Amino acid sequence: MEIDILNELLTESVAKLFNPRAVYNFKKPNPVYDNYQKNSNNTSSTSISSMQSDQPKFEQPQQKLSNPPTIEQWVSVIGPQKLQESLNKLNIDLNKLTKRDLEMMSMDQLQNEKKRVKNELKFYDANFQSIFNRFPLRNEKEPMRPLYIYYKKLKQQIDKLTQNPGIQIPTYKQSTNNTQGEIQKRIEDLKKTRAELREKLNNFQNEFTTTHNRRIRFHKDIAPVEKEYKLYKEIKNEIQKLENILQKK
């Protein structure tokens, strides 16, 4: 009897499990806890989302070449870049540079510029060596050819000034207290310098006539000795001023 009752109860309970209309309260609802969980979940989700959006964005670094450049890449791409960097550092435009620009530079300026250019050429060699573990060959220096030409011109101008330093006006301090003897000595020094210049200008004129079969007629004809010609005129004027001073004493 008891077994039948127990079976009936079990059968009834199992049937309820498969009854879609049955309501089961396995857990009492807790509004406070449920709201907390909901808010907590939203806050957590928001916080994570916020934290993710607040994270700084870093650009991916450019990928470096895993292998060093080839000789061909260096000569065609990297070498010309090195040349432009050197020209920018030297602040020169070789396309606008003229022979006259070099002639206007003093010996100190030429030597300083030559040193700066030489350093850039050495820097190119050092960069090449750091990658290929040897100094560049002649053809591997080809990108720096314009700078090598500029260096050669600087050297030639320095040699020219060294071999022919030119004639300078003798130094002299003029004041109202100069004696006649001092003024006379100054005039003699100037006349000696004027004679040297005259001889040089005459030699140039004779060579020009022989070479071109005509006498000097245009300003461009005296370009090679233009400095000497101007100096000759300055000395001539200086002598005239000093002679006038002597006549007044």
Coordinates of N, CA and C in Angstrom, one line a residue:
M1 N 0.8 -1.2 0.0 CA 0.0 0.0 0.0 C 0.9 1.3 0.0
E2 N 1.8 1.2 0.9 CA 2.7 2.4 1.0 C 3.5 2.5 -0.3
I3 N 3.9 1.4 -0.9 CA 4.7 1.4 -2.1 C 3.9 2.0 -3.3
D4 N 2.6 1.7 -3.3 CA 1.7 2.2 -4.3 C 1.6 3.7 -4.2
I5 N 1.4 4.2 -3.0 CA 1.3 5.7 -2.7 C 2.6 6.4 -3.2
L6 N 3.7 5.8 -2.8 CA 5.0 6.4 -3.2 C 5.2 6.5 -4.7
N7 N 4.8 5.4 -5.4 CA 4.9 5.4 -6.8 C 4.0 6.4 -7.4
E8 N 2.8 6.6 -6.8 CA 1.9 7.6 -7.4 C 2.5 9.0 -7.2
L9 N 3.1 9.3 -6.1 CA 3.6 10.6 -5.8 C 4.8 10.9 -6.8
L10 N 5.7 9.9 -7.0 CA 6.8 10.0 -7.9 C 6.3 10.3 -9.3
T11 N 5.3 9.5 -9.7 CA 4.8 9.6 -11.1 C 4.2 11.0 -11.3
E12 N 3.5 11.5 -10.2 CA 2.9 12.9 -10.3 C 4.0 13.9 -10.4
S13 N 5.1 13.8 -9.6 CA 6.2 14.8 -9.6 C 6.9 14.8 -10.9
V14 N 7.2 13.6 -11.5 CA 7.9 13.5 -12.8 C 7.0 14.1 -13.9
A15 N 5.8 13.9 -13.8 CA 4.9 14.4 -14.8 C 4.9 15.9 -14.8
K16 N 5.0 16.5 -13.6 CA 5.0 18.0 -13.6 C 6.3 18.6 -14.2
L17 N 7.4 17.8 -14.2 CA 8.6 18.3 -14.8 C 8.4 18.5 -16.3
F18 N 7.6 17.7 -16.9 CA 7.4 17.8 -18.4 C 6.1 18.6 -18.7
N19 N 5.5 19.3 -17.8 CA 4.3 20.1 -18.0 C 4.7 21.5 -18.3
P20 N 4.5 22.0 -19.5 CA 5.0 23.3 -19.8 C 4.3 24.4 -19.0
R21 N 3.1 24.1 -18.4 CA 2.5 25.2 -17.7 C 2.9 25.2 -16.2
A22 N 3.7 24.3 -15.9 CA 4.1 24.2 -14.5 C 5.1 25.3 -14.2
V23 N 5.0 25.9 -13.0 CA 5.8 27.0 -12.5 C 6.7 26.5 -11.4
Y24 N 8.0 26.7 -11.6 CA 8.9 26.3 -10.5 C 9.7 27.4 -10.0
N25 N 9.7 27.5 -8.7 CA 10.4 28.5 -8.0 C 11.6 27.9 -7.3
F26 N 12.6 27.6 -8.1 CA 13.8 27.0 -7.5 C 14.6 28.0 -6.7
K27 N 14.3 29.3 -7.0 CA 15.1 30.4 -6.4 C 14.2 31.6 -6.3
K28 N 14.1 32.1 -5.1 CA 13.3 33.3 -4.9 C 14.0 34.5 -5.6
P29 N 13.2 35.3 -6.3 CA 13.8 36.5 -6.9 C 14.2 37.5 -5.8
N30 N 15.4 38.1 -6.1 CA 15.9 39.2 -5.2 C 16.1 40.4 -6.0
P31 N 15.1 41.4 -6.0 CA 15.2 42.6 -6.8 C 16.5 43.3 -6.6
V32 N 16.9 43.5 -5.3 CA 18.1 44.2 -5.0 C 19.3 43.6 -5.6
Y33 N 19.4 42.3 -5.4 CA 20.6 41.6 -6.0 C 20.6 41.6 -7.5
D34 N 19.4 41.4 -8.1 CA 19.3 41.4 -9.5 C 19.7 42.7 -10.1
N35 N 19.2 43.8 -9.5 CA 19.5 45.1 -10.0 C 21.0 45.4 -9.8
Y36 N 21.6 44.9 -8.7 CA 23.0 45.1 -8.5 C 23.8 44.4 -9.6
Q37 N 23.4 43.1 -9.8 CA 24.1 42.3 -10.8 C 24.0 43.0 -12.2
K38 N 22.8 43.5 -12.5 CA 22.6 44.2 -13.8 C 23.4 45.4 -13.9
N39 N 23.4 46.2 -12.9 CA 24.2 47.5 -12.9 C 25.7 47.1 -13.0
S40 N 26.0 46.1 -12.2 CA 27.4 45.7 -12.1 C 27.9 45.2 -13.5
N41 N 27.1 44.4 -14.1 CA 27.5 43.9 -15.5 C 27.6 45.1 -16.5
N42 N 26.6 46.0 -16.4 CA 26.7 47.2 -17.3 C 27.9 48.0 -17.0
T43 N 28.2 48.2 -15.7 CA 29.4 49.1 -15.3 C 30.6 48.4 -15.8
S44 N 30.7 47.1 -15.6 CA 31.9 46.4 -16.0 C 32.1 46.4 -17.4
S45 N 31.0 46.2 -18.2 CA 31.1 46.3 -19.6 C 31.5 47.7 -20.1
T46 N 30.9 48.7 -19.5 CA 31.2 50.1 -19.8 C 32.6 50.4 -19.5
S47 N 33.0 50.0 -18.3 CA 34.4 50.3 -17.9 C 35.4 49.7 -18.9
I48 N 35.2 48.4 -19.2 CA 36.1 47.8 -20.1 C 36.2 48.5 -21.5
S49 N 34.9 48.8 -21.9 CA 34.8 49.5 -23.2 C 35.5 50.8 -23.2
S50 N 35.3 51.5 -22.0 CA 35.9 52.8 -21.8 C 37.4 52.7 -21.8
M51 N 37.9 51.8 -21.0 CA 39.3 51.6 -20.9 C 39.9 51.2 -22.2
Q52 N 39.2 50.4 -23.0 CA 39.8 50.1 -24.3 C 39.8 51.3 -25.2
S53 N 38.8 52.2 -25.1 CA 38.8 53.4 -26.0 C 39.8 54.4 -25.6
D54 N 40.1 54.4 -24.3 CA 41.0 55.4 -23.7 C 42.5 55.0 -23.9
Q55 N 42.7 53.8 -24.3 CA 44.1 53.4 -24.5 C 44.7 54.1 -25.7
P56 N 45.9 54.6 -25.5 CA 46.5 55.4 -26.6 C 46.8 54.5 -27.8
K57 N 46.6 55.1 -29.0 CA 46.8 54.3 -30.2 C 48.2 54.6 -30.7
F58 N 48.9 53.6 -30.9 CA 50.3 53.7 -31.4 C 50.3 53.2 -32.8
E59 N 51.0 54.1 -33.7 CA 51.2 53.6 -35.0 C 52.2 52.5 -35.1
Q60 N 51.9 51.6 -35.9 CA 52.8 50.5 -36.1 C 54.1 50.9 -36.7
P61 N 55.2 50.7 -36.2 CA 56.5 51.1 -36.8 C 56.7 50.5 -38.1
Q62 N 57.3 51.3 -39.0 CA 57.6 50.7 -40.3 C 58.5 49.5 -40.2
Q63 N 58.2 48.6 -41.0 CA 59.0 47.4 -40.9 C 60.3 47.6 -41.6
K64 N 61.4 47.3 -40.8 CA 62.7 47.5 -41.4 C 63.1 46.3 -42.2
L65 N 64.0 46.6 -43.1 CA 64.5 45.5 -44.0 C 65.2 44.5 -43.2
S66 N 64.9 43.2 -43.4 CA 65.6 42.2 -42.6 C 67.0 42.0 -43.1
N67 N 67.2 42.4 -44.4 CA 68.5 42.2 -44.9 C 69.1 43.6 -45.3
P68 N 70.4 43.8 -45.3 CA 71.0 45.0 -45.7 C 70.8 45.3 -47.2
P69 N 70.8 46.5 -47.7 CA 70.6 46.8 -49.1 C 71.7 46.2 -49.9
T70 N 71.4 46.0 -51.2 CA 72.4 45.5 -52.1 C 73.3 46.7 -52.6
I71 N 74.4 46.4 -53.2 CA 75.2 47.4 -53.8 C 74.4 48.3 -54.8
E72 N 73.6 47.6 -55.6 CA 72.8 48.3 -56.6 C 71.8 49.3 -56.0
Q73 N 71.2 48.8 -54.9 CA 70.3 49.7 -54.1 C 71.0 50.9 -53.5
W74 N 72.2 50.6 -53.0 CA 72.9 51.8 -52.4 C 73.3 52.8 -53.5
V75 N 73.8 52.3 -54.6 CA 74.3 53.3 -55.6 C 73.1 54.0 -56.2
S76 N 72.0 53.4 -56.4 CA 70.9 54.0 -57.1 C 69.9 54.8 -56.2
V77 N 69.8 54.4 -55.0 CA 68.8 55.0 -54.1 C 69.5 55.7 -52.9
I78 N 70.2 55.0 -52.1 CA 70.8 55.5 -50.8 C 71.9 56.5 -51.1
G79 N 72.7 56.2 -52.1 CA 73.8 57.1 -52.4 C 73.3 58.5 -52.8
P80 N 72.4 58.7 -53.7 CA 71.9 60.0 -54.0 C 71.3 60.7 -52.8
Q81 N 70.6 60.0 -51.9 CA 70.1 60.6 -50.7 C 71.2 61.1 -49.9
K82 N 72.3 60.4 -49.7 CA 73.4 60.9 -49.0 C 74.0 62.1 -49.6
L83 N 74.1 62.2 -50.9 CA 74.6 63.4 -51.6 C 73.7 64.6 -51.2
Q84 N 72.4 64.5 -51.3 CA 71.5 65.6 -51.0 C 71.6 66.0 -49.6
E85 N 71.8 65.1 -48.7 CA 72.0 65.4 -47.2 C 73.2 66.2 -47.1
S86 N 74.3 65.9 -47.7 CA 75.6 66.6 -47.6 C 75.4 68.0 -48.2
L87 N 74.8 68.1 -49.3 CA 74.6 69.5 -49.9 C 73.8 70.4 -49.0
N88 N 72.7 69.8 -48.4 CA 71.9 70.6 -47.5 C 72.8 71.0 -46.3
K89 N 73.6 70.1 -45.8 CA 74.4 70.5 -44.6 C 75.5 71.6 -45.0
L90 N 76.0 71.5 -46.2 CA 77.0 72.5 -46.7 C 76.3 73.7 -47.1
N91 N 75.0 73.7 -47.4 CA 74.2 74.8 -47.8 C 74.8 75.4 -49.1
I92 N 74.9 74.5 -50.1 CA 75.4 74.9 -51.4 C 74.5 74.3 -52.5
D93 N 74.4 75.1 -53.6 CA 73.7 74.6 -54.8 C 74.7 74.5 -55.9
L94 N 75.1 73.3 -56.2 CA 76.2 73.1 -57.2 C 75.7 73.6 -58.6
N95 N 74.4 73.6 -58.9 CA 73.9 74.1 -60.2 C 74.1 75.6 -60.4
K96 N 74.2 76.3 -59.3 CA 74.3 77.8 -59.3 C 75.7 78.2 -59.1
L97 N 76.6 77.3 -58.7 CA 78.0 77.7 -58.3 C 78.8 78.0 -59.6
T98 N 79.5 79.1 -59.6 CA 80.3 79.5 -60.7 C 81.8 79.6 -60.3
K99 N 82.6 79.7 -61.3 CA 84.0 79.9 -61.1 C 84.3 81.2 -60.4
R100 N 83.5 82.2 -60.7 CA 83.6 83.5 -60.1 C 83.4 83.5 -58.6
D101 N 82.5 82.6 -58.2 CA 82.2 82.4 -56.7 C 83.4 81.9 -56.0
L102 N 84.1 81.0 -56.6 CA 85.4 80.5 -56.0 C 86.5 81.5 -56.0
E103 N 86.5 82.3 -57.0 CA 87.6 83.4 -57.1 C 87.4 84.5 -56.1
M104 N 86.1 84.7 -55.6 CA 85.8 85.7 -54.7 C 86.1 85.2 -53.2
M105 N 86.4 84.0 -53.0 CA 86.6 83.4 -51.7 C 88.1 83.7 -51.3
S106 N 88.3 84.0 -50.0 CA 89.6 84.2 -49.5 C 90.3 82.8 -49.3
M107 N 91.6 82.8 -49.0 CA 92.3 81.6 -48.8 C 91.7 80.8 -47.6
D108 N 91.4 81.6 -46.5 CA 90.8 81.0 -45.3 C 89.5 80.3 -45.6
Q109 N 88.7 81.0 -46.4 CA 87.3 80.5 -46.8 C 87.5 79.3 -47.6
L110 N 88.4 79.3 -48.6 CA 88.6 78.1 -49.4 C 89.0 76.9 -48.6
Q111 N 90.0 77.1 -47.7 CA 90.5 76.0 -46.9 C 89.4 75.4 -46.0
N112 N 88.6 76.3 -45.4 CA 87.6 75.9 -44.5 C 86.5 75.1 -45.3
E113 N 86.2 75.6 -46.5 CA 85.2 74.9 -47.3 C 85.7 73.6 -47.8
K114 N 86.9 73.5 -48.1 CA 87.5 72.2 -48.5 C 87.5 71.2 -47.4
K115 N 87.7 71.7 -46.2 CA 87.7 70.8 -45.0 C 86.3 70.2 -44.8
R116 N 85.3 71.1 -44.9 CA 83.9 70.7 -44.7 C 83.5 69.7 -45.8
V117 N 83.8 69.9 -47.0 CA 83.5 69.0 -48.1 C 84.2 67.6 -47.9
K118 N 85.4 67.7 -47.5 CA 86.2 66.4 -47.3 C 85.5 65.6 -46.2
N119 N 85.0 66.3 -45.1 CA 84.3 65.6 -44.0 C 83.1 64.8 -44.5
E120 N 82.4 65.5 -45.4 CA 81.2 64.9 -46.0 C 81.5 63.7 -46.8
L121 N 82.6 63.7 -47.6 CA 83.0 62.6 -48.4 C 83.4 61.4 -47.5
K122 N 84.1 61.7 -46.4 CA 84.5 60.7 -45.5 C 83.3 60.1 -44.8
F123 N 82.3 60.9 -44.5 CA 81.1 60.4 -43.9 C 80.4 59.4 -44.8
Y124 N 80.4 59.7 -46.0 CA 79.8 58.8 -47.0 C 80.5 57.4 -47.0
D125 N 81.8 57.5 -47.0 CA 82.6 56.2 -46.9 C 82.3 55.5 -45.7
A126 N 82.2 56.2 -44.5 CA 82.0 55.5 -43.2 C 80.6 54.9 -43.2
N127 N 79.6 55.5 -43.8 CA 78.3 54.9 -43.9 C 78.3 53.6 -44.7
F128 N 79.0 53.7 -45.8 CA 79.1 52.5 -46.7 C 79.8 51.4 -45.9
Q129 N 80.8 51.7 -45.2 CA 81.6 50.7 -44.5 C 80.8 50.0 -43.4
S130 N 80.0 50.8 -42.7 CA 79.2 50.3 -41.6 C 78.2 49.2 -42.1
I131 N 77.8 49.2 -43.4 CA 76.9 48.2 -43.9 C 77.6 47.1 -44.6
F132 N 78.6 47.4 -45.4 CA 79.2 46.4 -46.2 C 80.6 45.9 -45.7
N133 N 81.0 46.5 -44.6 CA 82.2 46.1 -43.9 C 83.5 46.3 -44.8
R134 N 83.4 47.3 -45.6 CA 84.6 47.7 -46.5 C 84.3 49.1 -47.0
F135 N 85.4 49.7 -47.5 CA 85.2 51.0 -48.1 C 84.7 50.9 -49.5
P136 N 84.0 51.9 -50.0 CA 83.4 51.8 -51.3 C 84.5 51.9 -52.4
L137 N 84.2 51.2 -53.5 CA 85.1 51.2 -54.7 C 84.8 52.5 -55.5
R138 N 85.6 52.7 -56.5 CA 85.4 53.9 -57.3 C 84.0 54.1 -57.8
N139 N 83.5 53.0 -58.4 CA 82.1 53.0 -59.0 C 81.0 53.2 -57.9
E140 N 81.3 52.7 -56.7 CA 80.4 52.8 -55.6 C 80.4 54.2 -55.0
K141 N 81.3 55.1 -55.4 CA 81.3 56.5 -54.9 C 80.7 57.4 -56.0
E142 N 80.2 56.8 -57.0 CA 79.6 57.6 -58.1 C 78.5 58.5 -57.7
P143 N 77.7 58.2 -56.8 CA 76.6 59.1 -56.3 C 77.2 60.5 -55.8
M144 N 78.4 60.4 -55.3 CA 79.0 61.6 -54.7 C 79.9 62.4 -55.7
R145 N 79.8 62.0 -57.0 CA 80.7 62.6 -58.0 C 80.6 64.2 -58.0
P146 N 79.4 64.8 -58.0 CA 79.3 66.2 -58.0 C 80.1 66.9 -56.8
L147 N 80.1 66.2 -55.7 CA 80.8 66.8 -54.5 C 82.3 66.6 -54.7
Y148 N 82.7 65.5 -55.3 CA 84.1 65.3 -55.6 C 84.6 66.4 -56.6
I149 N 83.8 66.7 -57.6 CA 84.2 67.7 -58.5 C 84.3 69.1 -57.8
Y150 N 83.4 69.4 -57.0 CA 83.5 70.6 -56.2 C 84.7 70.7 -55.3
Y151 N 85.0 69.6 -54.7 CA 86.2 69.5 -53.9 C 87.5 69.7 -54.7
K152 N 87.5 69.2 -55.9 CA 88.7 69.4 -56.8 C 88.8 70.8 -57.2
K153 N 87.7 71.5 -57.5 CA 87.7 72.9 -57.9 C 88.3 73.8 -56.7
L154 N 87.8 73.4 -55.5 CA 88.4 74.1 -54.3 C 89.9 74.0 -54.2
K155 N 90.3 72.8 -54.4 CA 91.7 72.5 -54.3 C 92.5 73.2 -55.4
Q156 N 92.0 73.2 -56.6 CA 92.7 73.9 -57.7 C 92.8 75.4 -57.4
Q157 N 91.7 76.0 -56.8 CA 91.7 77.4 -56.5 C 92.7 77.7 -55.4
I158 N 92.8 76.8 -54.4 CA 93.8 77.0 -53.4 C 95.2 76.9 -53.9
D159 N 95.5 76.0 -54.8 CA 96.8 75.8 -55.4 C 97.1 77.1 -56.2
K160 N 96.1 77.6 -56.9 CA 96.3 78.8 -57.7 C 96.8 80.0 -56.9
L161 N 96.1 80.2 -55.7 CA 96.4 81.3 -54.9 C 97.8 81.0 -54.2
T162 N 98.1 79.8 -53.9 CA 99.4 79.5 -53.3 C 100.5 79.8 -54.2
Q163 N 100.4 79.4 -55.5 CA 101.4 79.7 -56.5 C 101.5 81.1 -56.9
N164 N 100.4 81.8 -56.9 CA 100.3 83.2 -57.3 C 99.5 84.0 -56.3
P165 N 100.0 84.3 -55.1 CA 99.2 84.9 -54.1 C 98.7 86.3 -54.5
G166 N 99.2 86.9 -55.6 CA 98.7 88.2 -56.0 C 99.5 89.3 -55.3
I167 N 99.3 90.5 -55.7 CA 100.0 91.7 -55.2 C 99.1 92.5 -54.4
Q168 N 99.5 92.7 -53.1 CA 98.7 93.4 -52.2 C 99.3 94.8 -52.0
I169 N 98.4 95.7 -51.7 CA 98.9 97.1 -51.3 C 99.6 97.1 -50.0
P170 N 100.8 97.6 -50.0 CA 101.6 97.6 -48.7 C 100.8 98.3 -47.6
T171 N 100.8 97.6 -46.4 CA 100.0 98.2 -45.3 C 100.6 99.5 -44.9
Y172 N 99.7 100.4 -44.5 CA 100.2 101.8 -44.1 C 99.1 102.5 -43.3
K173 N 99.4 103.1 -42.2 CA 98.5 103.8 -41.4 C 98.7 105.3 -41.6
Q174 N 97.7 106.0 -42.2 CA 97.8 107.4 -42.5 C 97.2 108.2 -41.4
S175 N 97.9 109.3 -41.0 CA 97.3 110.2 -40.1 C 97.9 111.6 -40.4
T176 N 97.3 112.6 -39.7 CA 97.8 114.0 -39.9 C 99.2 114.2 -39.3
N177 N 99.7 113.3 -38.5 CA 101.0 113.4 -37.9 C 102.1 112.7 -38.7
N178 N 101.8 112.1 -39.8 CA 102.8 111.5 -40.6 C 103.9 112.5 -41.1
T179 N 105.1 112.2 -40.9 CA 106.2 113.1 -41.4 C 106.3 112.9 -42.9
Q180 N 107.1 113.9 -43.5 CA 107.3 113.8 -44.9 C 108.1 112.5 -45.3
G181 N 109.0 112.1 -44.4 CA 109.8 110.9 -44.6 C 108.9 109.7 -44.7
E182 N 107.9 109.6 -43.8 CA 107.0 108.4 -43.8 C 106.1 108.4 -45.0
I183 N 105.6 109.6 -45.4 CA 104.8 109.7 -46.6 C 105.6 109.3 -47.8
Q184 N 106.9 109.8 -47.9 CA 107.7 109.5 -49.0 C 108.0 108.0 -49.1
K185 N 108.2 107.4 -48.0 CA 108.5 105.9 -47.9 C 107.2 105.2 -48.4
R186 N 106.1 105.6 -48.1 CA 104.8 105.0 -48.5 C 104.7 105.1 -50.0
I187 N 105.0 106.3 -50.6 CA 104.9 106.5 -52.0 C 105.9 105.5 -52.8
E188 N 107.1 105.4 -52.2 CA 108.1 104.5 -52.9 C 107.6 103.0 -52.9
D189 N 107.0 102.6 -51.7 CA 106.5 101.2 -51.7 C 105.4 101.0 -52.7
L190 N 104.5 102.0 -52.8 CA 103.4 101.9 -53.7 C 103.9 101.9 -55.2
K191 N 104.8 102.7 -55.5 CA 105.4 102.8 -56.8 C 106.0 101.4 -57.2
K192 N 106.7 100.8 -56.3 CA 107.3 99.5 -56.5 C 106.2 98.5 -56.8
T193 N 105.2 98.5 -56.0 CA 104.1 97.6 -56.3 C 103.4 97.9 -57.6
R194 N 103.2 99.1 -57.9 CA 102.6 99.5 -59.2 C 103.4 99.0 -60.4
A195 N 104.7 99.1 -60.3 CA 105.6 98.6 -61.3 C 105.5 97.1 -61.6
E196 N 105.3 96.4 -60.5 CA 105.1 94.9 -60.6 C 103.8 94.6 -61.3
L197 N 102.8 95.4 -60.9 CA 101.5 95.2 -61.5 C 101.5 95.5 -63.0
R198 N 102.2 96.6 -63.3 CA 102.3 97.1 -64.7 C 102.9 96.0 -65.6
E199 N 104.0 95.4 -65.1 CA 104.7 94.4 -65.8 C 103.8 93.2 -66.0
K200 N 103.0 92.8 -65.0 CA 102.2 91.6 -65.2 C 101.1 91.9 -66.2
L201 N 100.5 93.1 -66.1 CA 99.4 93.5 -67.1 C 99.9 93.6 -68.5
N202 N 101.2 94.1 -68.7 CA 101.7 94.2 -70.0 C 102.0 92.8 -70.6
N203 N 102.5 91.9 -69.7 CA 102.7 90.5 -70.2 C 101.4 89.9 -70.6
F204 N 100.4 90.1 -69.9 CA 99.1 89.5 -70.2 C 98.6 90.1 -71.6
Q205 N 98.8 91.4 -71.7 CA 98.3 92.1 -73.0 C 99.1 91.5 -74.2
N206 N 100.4 91.3 -74.0 CA 101.2 90.7 -75.1 C 100.7 89.3 -75.5
E207 N 100.5 88.5 -74.4 CA 100.0 87.1 -74.7 C 98.7 87.1 -75.3
F208 N 97.8 88.0 -74.9 CA 96.4 88.1 -75.4 C 96.5 88.4 -76.9
T209 N 97.3 89.4 -77.3 CA 97.5 89.8 -78.7 C 98.0 88.7 -79.5
T210 N 99.0 88.0 -79.0 CA 99.6 86.9 -79.8 C 98.5 85.8 -80.0
T211 N 97.8 85.5 -78.9 CA 96.8 84.4 -79.0 C 95.6 84.7 -79.8
H212 N 95.0 85.9 -79.7 CA 93.8 86.3 -80.4 C 94.0 87.1 -81.6
N213 N 95.2 87.5 -81.9 CA 95.6 88.3 -83.0 C 94.8 89.7 -83.0
R214 N 94.6 90.2 -81.9 CA 94.0 91.5 -81.7 C 94.4 92.1 -80.3
R215 N 94.2 93.4 -80.2 CA 94.4 94.0 -78.9 C 93.2 93.8 -78.0
I216 N 93.4 94.1 -76.7 CA 92.3 94.0 -75.7 C 91.3 95.1 -76.0
R217 N 90.0 94.8 -76.2 CA 89.0 95.8 -76.5 C 87.8 95.7 -75.5
F218 N 87.5 94.6 -75.0 CA 86.3 94.4 -74.2 C 86.6 94.1 -72.8
H219 N 85.6 94.3 -71.9 CA 85.8 94.1 -70.5 C 86.1 92.6 -70.2
K220 N 85.4 91.8 -70.9 CA 85.6 90.3 -70.7 C 87.0 89.9 -71.1
D221 N 87.7 90.7 -71.9 CA 89.1 90.3 -72.3 C 90.0 90.3 -71.1
I222 N 89.8 91.2 -70.1 CA 90.7 91.3 -69.0 C 90.2 90.5 -67.7
A223 N 89.2 89.6 -67.9 CA 88.7 88.9 -66.8 C 89.8 88.1 -66.0
P224 N 90.8 87.5 -66.7 CA 91.8 86.8 -65.9 C 92.7 87.7 -65.0
V225 N 92.8 89.0 -65.3 CA 93.6 89.9 -64.5 C 92.8 91.1 -64.0
E226 N 91.5 90.8 -63.9 CA 90.7 92.0 -63.4 C 91.0 92.5 -62.0
K227 N 91.4 91.5 -61.2 CA 91.8 92.0 -59.8 C 93.0 92.8 -59.8
E228 N 94.0 92.4 -60.6 CA 95.3 93.1 -60.7 C 95.0 94.5 -61.3
Y229 N 94.1 94.6 -62.3 CA 93.8 95.8 -63.0 C 93.2 96.8 -62.0
K230 N 92.2 96.3 -61.2 CA 91.6 97.2 -60.2 C 92.6 97.6 -59.1
L231 N 93.5 96.7 -58.7 CA 94.5 97.1 -57.7 C 95.5 98.1 -58.3
Y232 N 95.8 98.0 -59.5 CA 96.7 99.0 -60.2 C 96.1 100.4 -60.1
K233 N 94.7 100.5 -60.4 CA 94.1 101.8 -60.3 C 94.0 102.3 -58.9
E234 N 93.8 101.5 -57.9 CA 93.8 101.9 -56.5 C 95.1 102.5 -56.1
I235 N 96.2 101.8 -56.5 CA 97.5 102.2 -56.1 C 97.8 103.5 -56.8
K236 N 97.4 103.7 -58.0 CA 97.7 104.9 -58.7 C 97.0 106.1 -58.1
N237 N 95.7 105.9 -57.6 CA 95.0 107.0 -56.9 C 95.6 107.3 -55.6
E238 N 96.1 106.2 -54.9 CA 96.7 106.4 -53.6 C 98.0 107.2 -53.7
I239 N 98.8 106.9 -54.7 CA 100.1 107.7 -54.9 C 99.7 109.2 -55.2
Q240 N 98.7 109.4 -56.0 CA 98.3 110.8 -56.3 C 97.9 111.5 -55.0
K241 N 97.2 110.9 -54.1 CA 96.8 111.5 -52.9 C 98.0 111.9 -52.0
L242 N 98.9 110.9 -51.9 CA 100.0 111.2 -51.0 C 100.9 112.3 -51.6
E243 N 101.1 112.3 -52.9 CA 101.9 113.4 -53.5 C 101.3 114.7 -53.3
N244 N 99.9 114.8 -53.3 CA 99.3 116.0 -53.0 C 99.5 116.5 -51.6
I245 N 99.6 115.5 -50.6 CA 99.8 115.8 -49.2 C 101.2 116.4 -49.1
L246 N 102.2 115.8 -49.8 CA 103.6 116.3 -49.7 C 103.7 117.7 -50.2
Q247 N 103.0 118.0 -51.2 CA 103.0 119.4 -51.8 C 102.5 120.4 -50.8
K248 N 101.5 120.0 -49.9 CA 101.0 121.0 -49.0 C 101.8 121.2 -47.7
K249 N 102.7 120.3 -47.5 CA 103.6 120.3 -46.3 C 104.6 121.4 -46.4

